[in-house]
Each structure stands twice: as structure tokens, then as C-alpha cells.
Amino acid sequence: MIVEMKTGASKESVDAVVQRAKSMGFNVQLNRGTDKTVVAILGSNTGQVATDIFAVLPEVESVTRIMRPYKLAAREFKGADSVVSVNGVELGGKRVVIMAGPCAVESEKQLMEAARAVKKYGASVLRGGAFKPRTSPFSFQGLEEAGLEILEKARRKLGMPVITEVVDPHEVDLVAGSADILQIGSRNMQNYALLTEVGKSHRPAVLKRGFSCTITEWLLAADYLLAEGNNQVVLCERGIRTFEDSIRFSLDISSIPVIKKSSHLPVIVDPSHAAGHYSLVPAIAKAAVAAGADGLLIEVHPNPKDALVDGLQSLSLSNFSNLMEELRPIAESVGRFI
Ligand code: PEP
Ligand code: MN
């Protein structure tokens, strides 16, 4: 951490910075220029110290962090790629894992039809929301516990792991009873009570990026899960809010290589919520695989025009089948397979 003092700062003010750093167990290097003094605060934990601790002291001009604030999710903390294993499906290995299914579980018939098809075309994880975090309280909120029962049936019948969203910290055990992977939605990325409970559950978790959050904030959220001893964490880029309004969210494709550089955690992409329209999903999905995503989370509905949620962005079964065929050579071209 670098503390830049104001021009002509007094010796007492510089000493105050030095004393505070030393009292916290850090080493200090002083750089006295003709007009300005710069204090370098050294120690492996400076990334976790709030810059305000120094910024509030008299005659401090600025405080700049050198170390990254996230810790357990950082590549520096663990050099090798993490692989998250869910009933034999490995996320973060050579295989690009396809998770697919409807936005929401609507009925047993709807979910089973979607599940059979996505499995047949090569998906290895079934998605389906039982608890839906909706922007409007008047929108369909999901079948809740009845939805979990349907997911469990599909999981048993098809032997396919299931991912579903948990929205309430008090329902983590309930949802974990029916799901193999707990999904933390974009709107809940900074719900720290929820993150802590999912962390304690030690269940594989997919942490979606908050649509107004930076990559640093996303990795700090991952630290909440990791700090509870849950090392089965997978990140999911699903688009962020930008000035562009021709698409639902702008998929930040660059977050994939940035995550690969900054973190050891696997990262998957949800092209559906970024696209907002089924016609845009295939291009985004293919770009994500080409950019190094470890998996995709895709909305697929047997009858998108009658879907209760997100029908416009859901692929029909035949569109999903076509996309899977298009994805295979792309995965191979980047040394992966589907
Ligand atoms: C979802 O996957 O159904 C969902 C609600 O996504 P997000 O949290 O990314 O909006
Ligand atoms: Mn959805």
C-alpha cells in the first residue's frame, strides 16, 4: 500500500502514518522527495486492510492499494486451477460443462421434457429455478418446495445433477436437500448472510456476478464462501449493466480471461440472461467457449412461447440441439471437449 503525503507535510504527520502501519505489524519504507514524502507499507496482508485507516490521517493526499483485496479466491493464494466435482461432473477440467433447462420449474411435465432433451443433446447438469428472485413482487415467484420435489424426481429418474437457486439464508438446508449445486443469483451476489450460509453448507456453489459489480467485488463475494471452508465455488458471468440498451445485459466476455489470470476458480457463462433474446444466445455461448469458459448455463424450454419466466431468451429443444453441435468444434479448437 502506498501512502502519498500532501506537499510539505509535517514530520508529525508522516510519523503518524508510520506509527499506525507499525502498530498493525507492517514494515515501512520512507521515500522523501524534495517536496513530497511517500510511505510504502509492506506486508502480505495489506490487501485486506481498509485504505481509510491511513486516508483519514492528517496531511495524507492519497492511499493506493498494491495488493488485491480478495485473498482466498486469488491466483496468488492457490496457483493450480481449482476443479469442482459434482457427482462425477468436473467443472474446471478439460470438459466444457453444459448446464441447461428452464428458467423456472413450472410443472413435472415441463421439467421432465426439458431434462430428457438437454440430457440427450449432451448437457450434464439440469437447471431449473424453484425459488425465483423476481424484480417485481407480482411476477411468478416459482413453485418453491413443490418445484424442489419435481427437480428431485428428475434428478433421480435421469441420474443427472441439478442446479437450482437459493434466495434465502434460512432455506439453504432445504434447497441443498434437493440440489447438487446451489446457485446464488446476480441479485444476491452481495447478500453476505446468504453467502455465509452457502459457505457453511460446503455444497458446490455457482456464484453469479452481480450485474452492477466489478470483478474485484465478485471475487470478494467468492471469498465469503471460501472463508467458510467451502472450496467448491464456481463463478458465473451473466452480463452486466452498461449504457448499451439493445441487449438485456452486456456480457463481459473479458471477465473470463481476467478471472483466469486473477483467480484459481472455474468460471462459467450464462448467455441467456445477457442476451434476453433466444436469437442472440448461440453467438454469445460460442464466444464464451472460445474465450475459455469452463461451462455454460443455458435456458431451454420445451415450449418457450408458453414459458412463465424468460420465454423470450429460452432456446427451444431443437435450437439447443443445434447449438450443441456448433459448440463442439469450438471447444475442440481451444483444446477442450463437450
Ligand atoms: C436465473 O438463472 O434464473 C437467474 C435469475 O439469473 P440471474 O441471477 O443471473 O439474473
Ligand atoms: Mn431466467
Short mmCIF file of C-alpha atoms and ligand atoms in Angstrom, two decimals:
data_model
loop_
_atom_site.label_atom_id
_atom_site.label_comp_id
_atom_site.label_asym_id
_atom_site.label_seq_id
_atom_site.Cartn_x
_atom_site.Cartn_y
_atom_site.Cartn_z
CA MET A 1 0.00 0.00 0.00
CA ILE A 2 1.39 3.39 -0.96
CA VAL A 3 0.55 6.45 1.13
CA GLU A 4 1.29 9.73 -0.59
CA MET A 5 1.59 12.69 1.80
CA LYS A 6 0.48 16.23 0.88
CA THR A 7 3.21 18.55 -0.43
CA GLY A 8 5.13 19.93 2.55
CA ALA A 9 3.50 17.55 5.06
CA SER A 10 4.94 17.86 8.54
CA LYS A 11 7.22 15.30 10.16
CA GLU A 12 4.49 14.61 12.77
CA SER A 13 2.00 13.67 10.05
CA VAL A 14 4.49 11.34 8.36
CA ASP A 15 5.32 9.79 11.74
CA ALA A 16 1.62 9.20 12.43
CA VAL A 17 1.33 7.13 9.24
CA VAL A 18 4.48 5.19 10.06
CA GLN A 19 3.32 4.53 13.63
CA ARG A 20 -0.09 3.30 12.51
CA ALA A 21 1.49 0.93 9.97
CA LYS A 22 3.97 -0.41 12.54
CA SER A 23 1.26 -0.86 15.15
CA MET A 24 -0.51 -3.12 12.65
CA GLY A 25 2.63 -5.21 12.20
CA PHE A 26 3.65 -3.85 8.79
CA ASN A 27 7.10 -2.79 7.65
CA VAL A 28 7.55 0.69 6.28
CA GLN A 29 9.78 2.23 3.61
CA LEU A 30 10.05 6.01 3.52
CA ASN A 31 10.72 7.82 0.29
CA ARG A 32 11.45 11.50 0.99
CA GLY A 33 11.41 13.58 -2.21
CA THR A 34 12.17 17.29 -2.40
CA ASP A 35 8.51 18.27 -1.89
CA LYS A 36 6.68 15.08 -1.11
CA THR A 37 7.05 12.08 1.15
CA VAL A 38 5.72 8.72 0.06
CA VAL A 39 5.30 5.92 2.61
CA ALA A 40 5.31 2.35 1.30
CA ILE A 41 3.54 -0.03 3.69
CA LEU A 42 4.79 -3.54 3.27
CA GLY A 43 3.32 -6.86 4.33
CA SER A 44 1.48 -9.76 2.75
CA ASN A 45 -1.88 -8.78 4.29
CA THR A 46 -2.05 -5.16 3.18
CA GLY A 47 -4.69 -6.14 0.60
CA GLN A 48 -7.14 -6.88 3.41
CA VAL A 49 -6.58 -3.58 5.21
CA ALA A 50 -9.02 -0.74 4.50
CA THR A 51 -7.26 2.19 2.82
CA ASP A 52 -9.32 4.54 5.02
CA ILE A 53 -7.21 3.58 8.02
CA PHE A 54 -4.43 5.71 6.52
CA ALA A 55 -6.52 8.08 4.38
CA VAL A 56 -8.10 9.65 7.48
CA LEU A 57 -4.75 10.69 8.99
CA PRO A 58 -3.67 14.35 8.72
CA GLU A 59 -1.93 15.51 5.54
CA VAL A 60 -2.45 12.27 3.66
CA GLU A 61 -3.06 13.03 -0.03
CA SER A 62 -3.91 9.56 -1.32
CA VAL A 63 -3.66 5.87 -0.48
CA THR A 64 -3.14 3.33 -3.27
CA ARG A 65 -3.55 -0.38 -2.85
CA ILE A 66 -0.97 -2.63 -4.46
CA MET A 67 -2.19 -5.99 -3.14
CA ARG A 68 -5.60 -7.23 -4.28
CA PRO A 69 -8.28 -7.06 -1.60
CA TYR A 70 -9.57 -10.59 -2.19
CA LYS A 71 -7.48 -13.36 -0.75
CA LEU A 72 -8.76 -16.96 -0.87
CA ALA A 73 -10.08 -16.62 -4.43
CA ALA A 74 -6.78 -15.16 -5.66
CA ARG A 75 -4.43 -16.95 -8.01
CA GLU A 76 -1.60 -15.95 -5.65
CA PHE A 77 -3.26 -17.93 -2.84
CA LYS A 78 -3.60 -21.10 -4.95
CA GLY A 79 -1.61 -21.43 -8.14
CA ALA A 80 -3.28 -24.52 -9.59
CA ASP A 81 -6.74 -24.33 -11.17
CA SER A 82 -9.49 -25.49 -8.83
CA VAL A 83 -11.67 -28.29 -10.11
CA VAL A 84 -15.15 -28.61 -8.64
CA SER A 85 -16.54 -32.11 -8.84
CA VAL A 86 -20.29 -32.73 -8.75
CA ASN A 87 -21.31 -36.39 -8.93
CA GLY A 88 -18.54 -37.13 -11.41
CA VAL A 89 -19.06 -33.93 -13.45
CA GLU A 90 -15.88 -31.86 -13.22
CA LEU A 91 -16.03 -28.10 -13.54
CA GLY A 92 -12.69 -26.53 -14.36
CA GLY A 93 -11.21 -29.53 -16.17
CA LYS A 94 -10.85 -30.17 -19.92
CA ARG A 95 -14.56 -30.64 -20.40
CA VAL A 96 -16.81 -27.66 -21.05
CA VAL A 97 -19.76 -28.49 -18.81
CA ILE A 98 -23.19 -27.66 -20.18
CA MET A 99 -25.93 -26.91 -17.65
CA ALA A 100 -29.32 -26.45 -19.26
CA GLY A 101 -33.02 -26.41 -18.51
CA PRO A 102 -35.85 -23.99 -17.98
CA CYS A 103 -35.57 -20.71 -16.12
CA ALA A 104 -38.28 -21.89 -13.72
CA VAL A 105 -39.71 -25.27 -12.86
CA GLU A 106 -43.35 -24.92 -13.96
CA SER A 107 -44.64 -28.49 -13.84
CA GLU A 108 -43.34 -32.03 -13.74
CA LYS A 109 -44.20 -32.49 -17.42
CA GLN A 110 -42.38 -29.32 -18.47
CA LEU A 111 -39.27 -30.08 -16.44
CA MET A 112 -39.07 -33.75 -17.48
CA GLU A 113 -39.46 -32.89 -21.14
CA ALA A 114 -36.70 -30.28 -20.91
CA ALA A 115 -34.48 -32.56 -18.83
CA ARG A 116 -34.73 -35.57 -21.17
CA ALA A 117 -33.94 -33.40 -24.18
CA VAL A 118 -31.00 -31.49 -22.72
CA LYS A 119 -29.50 -34.74 -21.46
CA LYS A 120 -29.93 -36.37 -24.88
CA TYR A 121 -28.18 -33.46 -26.60
CA GLY A 122 -25.22 -33.52 -24.22
CA ALA A 123 -25.94 -31.36 -21.16
CA SER A 124 -24.56 -32.87 -17.98
CA VAL A 125 -26.33 -30.73 -15.38
CA LEU A 126 -30.03 -29.85 -15.24
CA ARG A 127 -31.02 -26.28 -14.34
CA GLY A 128 -34.43 -25.15 -13.08
CA GLY A 129 -35.47 -22.46 -10.63
CA ALA A 130 -37.83 -23.37 -7.80
CA PHE A 131 -37.36 -20.08 -5.91
CA LYS A 132 -37.25 -17.18 -8.35
CA PRO A 133 -35.85 -13.79 -7.31
CA ARG A 134 -38.13 -11.57 -9.40
CA THR A 135 -37.70 -7.85 -9.92
CA SER A 136 -41.45 -7.39 -9.42
CA PRO A 137 -43.28 -8.89 -6.42
CA PHE A 138 -46.26 -9.50 -8.73
CA SER A 139 -44.33 -11.81 -11.09
CA PHE A 140 -44.35 -15.61 -10.74
CA GLN A 141 -42.09 -16.42 -7.79
CA GLY A 142 -41.55 -20.10 -8.58
CA LEU A 143 -43.19 -23.30 -7.33
CA GLU A 144 -40.90 -23.20 -4.29
CA GLU A 145 -40.95 -26.51 -2.33
CA ALA A 146 -43.13 -28.20 -4.94
CA GLY A 147 -40.54 -27.16 -7.52
CA LEU A 148 -37.76 -28.73 -5.46
CA GLU A 149 -39.71 -32.02 -5.36
CA ILE A 150 -40.03 -32.01 -9.14
CA LEU A 151 -36.30 -31.32 -9.50
CA GLU A 152 -35.55 -34.21 -7.18
CA LYS A 153 -37.69 -36.54 -9.25
CA ALA A 154 -35.90 -35.53 -12.45
CA ARG A 155 -32.54 -35.96 -10.77
CA ARG A 156 -33.48 -39.47 -9.61
CA LYS A 157 -35.05 -40.58 -12.88
CA LEU A 158 -32.28 -39.27 -15.14
CA GLY A 159 -29.31 -39.59 -12.79
CA MET A 160 -28.43 -36.01 -13.64
CA PRO A 161 -27.08 -33.47 -11.15
CA VAL A 162 -29.31 -30.47 -10.56
CA ILE A 163 -28.54 -26.79 -10.08
CA THR A 164 -31.14 -24.51 -8.54
CA GLU A 165 -31.14 -21.10 -6.94
CA VAL A 166 -31.31 -20.39 -3.22
CA VAL A 167 -32.52 -16.91 -2.30
CA ASP A 168 -32.87 -17.01 1.47
CA PRO A 169 -30.13 -17.84 4.01
CA HIS A 170 -32.72 -19.77 6.07
CA GLU A 171 -33.53 -22.03 3.13
CA VAL A 172 -30.01 -23.22 2.32
CA ASP A 173 -30.52 -26.62 4.01
CA LEU A 174 -33.91 -27.06 2.39
CA VAL A 175 -32.58 -26.34 -1.12
CA ALA A 176 -29.40 -28.34 -0.51
CA GLY A 177 -31.67 -31.33 0.23
CA SER A 178 -32.80 -31.38 -3.40
CA ALA A 179 -29.94 -29.81 -5.35
CA ASP A 180 -26.40 -30.82 -6.16
CA ILE A 181 -25.31 -27.25 -6.91
CA LEU A 182 -26.59 -24.16 -5.13
CA GLN A 183 -26.96 -21.15 -7.41
CA ILE A 184 -26.50 -17.69 -5.95
CA GLY A 185 -28.22 -15.26 -8.28
CA SER A 186 -26.94 -11.99 -9.61
CA ARG A 187 -29.23 -10.01 -7.32
CA ASN A 188 -27.85 -11.83 -4.30
CA MET A 189 -24.13 -11.72 -5.04
CA GLN A 190 -23.66 -9.29 -2.18
CA ASN A 191 -26.16 -10.89 0.21
CA TYR A 192 -23.47 -11.70 2.74
CA ALA A 193 -25.74 -13.65 5.11
CA LEU A 194 -26.68 -15.92 2.19
CA LEU A 195 -23.05 -16.28 1.10
CA THR A 196 -22.04 -17.26 4.62
CA GLU A 197 -24.76 -19.92 4.89
CA VAL A 198 -23.95 -21.37 1.46
CA GLY A 199 -20.31 -21.35 2.51
CA LYS A 200 -21.17 -23.31 5.66
CA SER A 201 -23.16 -25.85 3.64
CA HIS A 202 -19.97 -26.95 1.84
CA ARG A 203 -22.14 -27.63 -1.22
CA PRO A 204 -20.86 -26.87 -4.71
CA ALA A 205 -21.99 -23.33 -5.44
CA VAL A 206 -22.31 -21.25 -8.59
CA LEU A 207 -21.85 -17.59 -7.76
CA LYS A 208 -23.33 -15.34 -10.41
CA ARG A 209 -21.78 -11.96 -10.96
CA GLY A 210 -23.89 -9.08 -9.67
CA PHE A 211 -24.92 -7.16 -12.76
CA SER A 212 -23.53 -3.92 -11.35
CA CYS A 213 -20.48 -5.40 -9.68
CA THR A 214 -16.82 -5.28 -10.57
CA ILE A 215 -14.70 -8.41 -10.90
CA THR A 216 -12.95 -7.45 -7.64
CA GLU A 217 -16.30 -7.30 -5.79
CA TRP A 218 -17.26 -10.65 -7.34
CA LEU A 219 -14.05 -12.28 -6.10
CA LEU A 220 -14.56 -10.73 -2.66
CA ALA A 221 -18.02 -12.34 -2.62
CA ALA A 222 -16.36 -15.66 -3.52
CA ASP A 223 -14.06 -15.14 -0.52
CA TYR A 224 -17.16 -15.22 1.73
CA LEU A 225 -17.92 -18.76 0.51
CA LEU A 226 -14.29 -19.88 0.66
CA ALA A 227 -13.81 -18.38 4.13
CA GLU A 228 -16.42 -20.82 5.48
CA GLY A 229 -14.36 -23.72 4.17
CA ASN A 230 -16.43 -24.24 1.02
CA ASN A 231 -13.87 -24.66 -1.75
CA GLN A 232 -16.39 -25.89 -4.32
CA VAL A 233 -17.02 -22.47 -5.79
CA VAL A 234 -17.71 -21.77 -9.46
CA LEU A 235 -18.09 -18.23 -10.82
CA CYS A 236 -20.71 -17.38 -13.43
CA GLU A 237 -20.55 -14.36 -15.73
CA ARG A 238 -24.10 -13.45 -16.79
CA GLY A 239 -23.78 -9.95 -18.19
CA ILE A 240 -23.51 -6.55 -16.58
CA ARG A 241 -25.43 -3.30 -16.87
CA THR A 242 -23.86 -0.82 -19.26
CA PHE A 243 -25.14 2.14 -21.30
CA GLU A 244 -25.99 -0.31 -24.11
CA ASP A 245 -29.72 -0.96 -24.25
CA SER A 246 -30.06 -3.10 -27.38
CA ILE A 247 -29.45 -6.25 -25.32
CA ARG A 248 -30.69 -7.16 -21.82
CA PHE A 249 -27.20 -7.08 -20.27
CA SER A 250 -23.75 -6.72 -21.85
CA LEU A 251 -21.89 -9.98 -21.50
CA ASP A 252 -18.44 -9.09 -20.21
CA ILE A 253 -16.50 -11.61 -22.27
CA SER A 254 -13.23 -10.16 -21.00
CA SER A 255 -14.09 -11.23 -17.46
CA ILE A 256 -13.26 -14.82 -18.47
CA PRO A 257 -9.53 -14.27 -19.16
CA VAL A 258 -9.36 -11.74 -16.32
CA ILE A 259 -10.76 -14.33 -13.88
CA LYS A 260 -8.40 -16.97 -15.26
CA LYS A 261 -5.49 -14.63 -14.58
CA SER A 262 -6.65 -13.38 -11.17
CA SER A 263 -8.27 -16.48 -9.67
CA HIS A 264 -7.98 -20.26 -9.50
CA LEU A 265 -11.77 -20.73 -9.53
CA PRO A 266 -13.64 -22.18 -12.53
CA VAL A 267 -15.78 -19.70 -14.45
CA ILE A 268 -18.88 -20.46 -16.50
CA VAL A 269 -21.07 -18.19 -18.61
CA ASP A 270 -24.83 -17.73 -18.73
CA PRO A 271 -25.52 -16.40 -22.23
CA SER A 272 -29.31 -16.43 -21.75
CA HIS A 273 -29.69 -13.68 -19.16
CA ALA A 274 -27.21 -11.48 -21.01
CA ALA A 275 -28.93 -11.99 -24.37
CA GLY A 276 -32.54 -11.53 -23.30
CA HIS A 277 -33.48 -12.95 -26.72
CA TYR A 278 -33.09 -16.52 -27.96
CA SER A 279 -31.64 -15.41 -31.31
CA LEU A 280 -28.61 -13.86 -29.58
CA VAL A 281 -27.83 -16.79 -27.27
CA PRO A 282 -25.83 -19.02 -29.68
CA ALA A 283 -23.28 -16.35 -30.68
CA ILE A 284 -22.64 -15.39 -27.06
CA ALA A 285 -22.41 -19.02 -25.98
CA LYS A 286 -19.87 -19.79 -28.71
CA ALA A 287 -17.82 -16.71 -27.89
CA ALA A 288 -17.73 -17.76 -24.23
CA VAL A 289 -16.38 -21.23 -25.04
CA ALA A 290 -13.80 -19.73 -27.40
CA ALA A 291 -12.73 -17.32 -24.64
CA GLY A 292 -12.06 -20.16 -22.20
CA ALA A 293 -15.26 -20.58 -20.17
CA ASP A 294 -15.37 -23.82 -18.20
CA GLY A 295 -19.07 -24.27 -18.81
CA LEU A 296 -22.35 -22.71 -19.89
CA LEU A 297 -25.65 -22.25 -18.08
CA ILE A 298 -28.36 -22.07 -20.74
CA GLU A 299 -32.12 -21.62 -20.51
CA VAL A 300 -34.00 -24.21 -22.55
CA HIS A 301 -37.77 -24.65 -22.59
CA PRO A 302 -39.87 -27.28 -24.38
CA ASN A 303 -42.32 -24.58 -25.36
CA PRO A 304 -40.73 -21.13 -24.96
CA LYS A 305 -43.78 -19.20 -26.08
CA ASP A 306 -45.75 -20.54 -23.10
CA ALA A 307 -42.95 -20.16 -20.52
CA LEU A 308 -43.92 -18.47 -17.27
CA VAL A 309 -40.49 -16.83 -17.00
CA ASP A 310 -37.87 -15.79 -19.55
CA GLY A 311 -39.52 -17.45 -22.57
CA LEU A 312 -38.04 -14.92 -24.98
CA GLN A 313 -34.47 -15.81 -24.07
CA SER A 314 -35.06 -19.57 -23.79
CA LEU A 315 -33.88 -21.90 -26.53
CA SER A 316 -36.35 -24.41 -27.91
CA LEU A 317 -35.23 -28.03 -27.76
CA SER A 318 -34.22 -28.01 -31.43
CA ASN A 319 -32.34 -24.72 -31.12
CA PHE A 320 -30.47 -26.17 -28.15
CA SER A 321 -29.61 -29.29 -30.13
CA ASN A 322 -28.23 -27.13 -32.99
CA LEU A 323 -26.20 -25.02 -30.59
CA MET A 324 -24.63 -28.11 -29.01
CA GLU A 325 -23.46 -29.25 -32.44
CA GLU A 326 -21.96 -25.82 -33.14
CA LEU A 327 -20.22 -25.71 -29.77
CA ARG A 328 -18.33 -28.98 -30.13
CA PRO A 329 -15.79 -27.88 -32.80
CA ILE A 330 -15.28 -24.58 -30.97
CA ALA A 331 -14.45 -26.43 -27.76
CA GLU A 332 -12.03 -28.66 -29.67
CA SER A 333 -10.34 -25.66 -31.27
CA VAL A 334 -9.40 -24.40 -27.81
CA GLY A 335 -8.23 -27.80 -26.58
CA ARG A 336 -11.46 -28.72 -24.75
CA PHE A 337 -14.41 -31.03 -25.34
CA ILE A 338 -18.09 -31.05 -24.52
C1 PEP B 1 -31.56 -17.42 -13.32
O1 PEP B 1 -30.52 -18.04 -13.63
O2 PEP B 1 -32.68 -17.88 -13.45
C2 PEP B 1 -31.44 -16.02 -12.86
C3 PEP B 1 -32.41 -15.46 -12.15
O3 PEP B 1 -30.31 -15.42 -13.25
P1 PEP B 1 -29.59 -14.08 -12.72
O4 PEP B 1 -29.45 -14.23 -11.25
O5 PEP B 1 -28.29 -14.11 -13.46
O6 PEP B 1 -30.46 -12.93 -13.13
MN MN B 2 -34.16 -16.77 -16.11
#
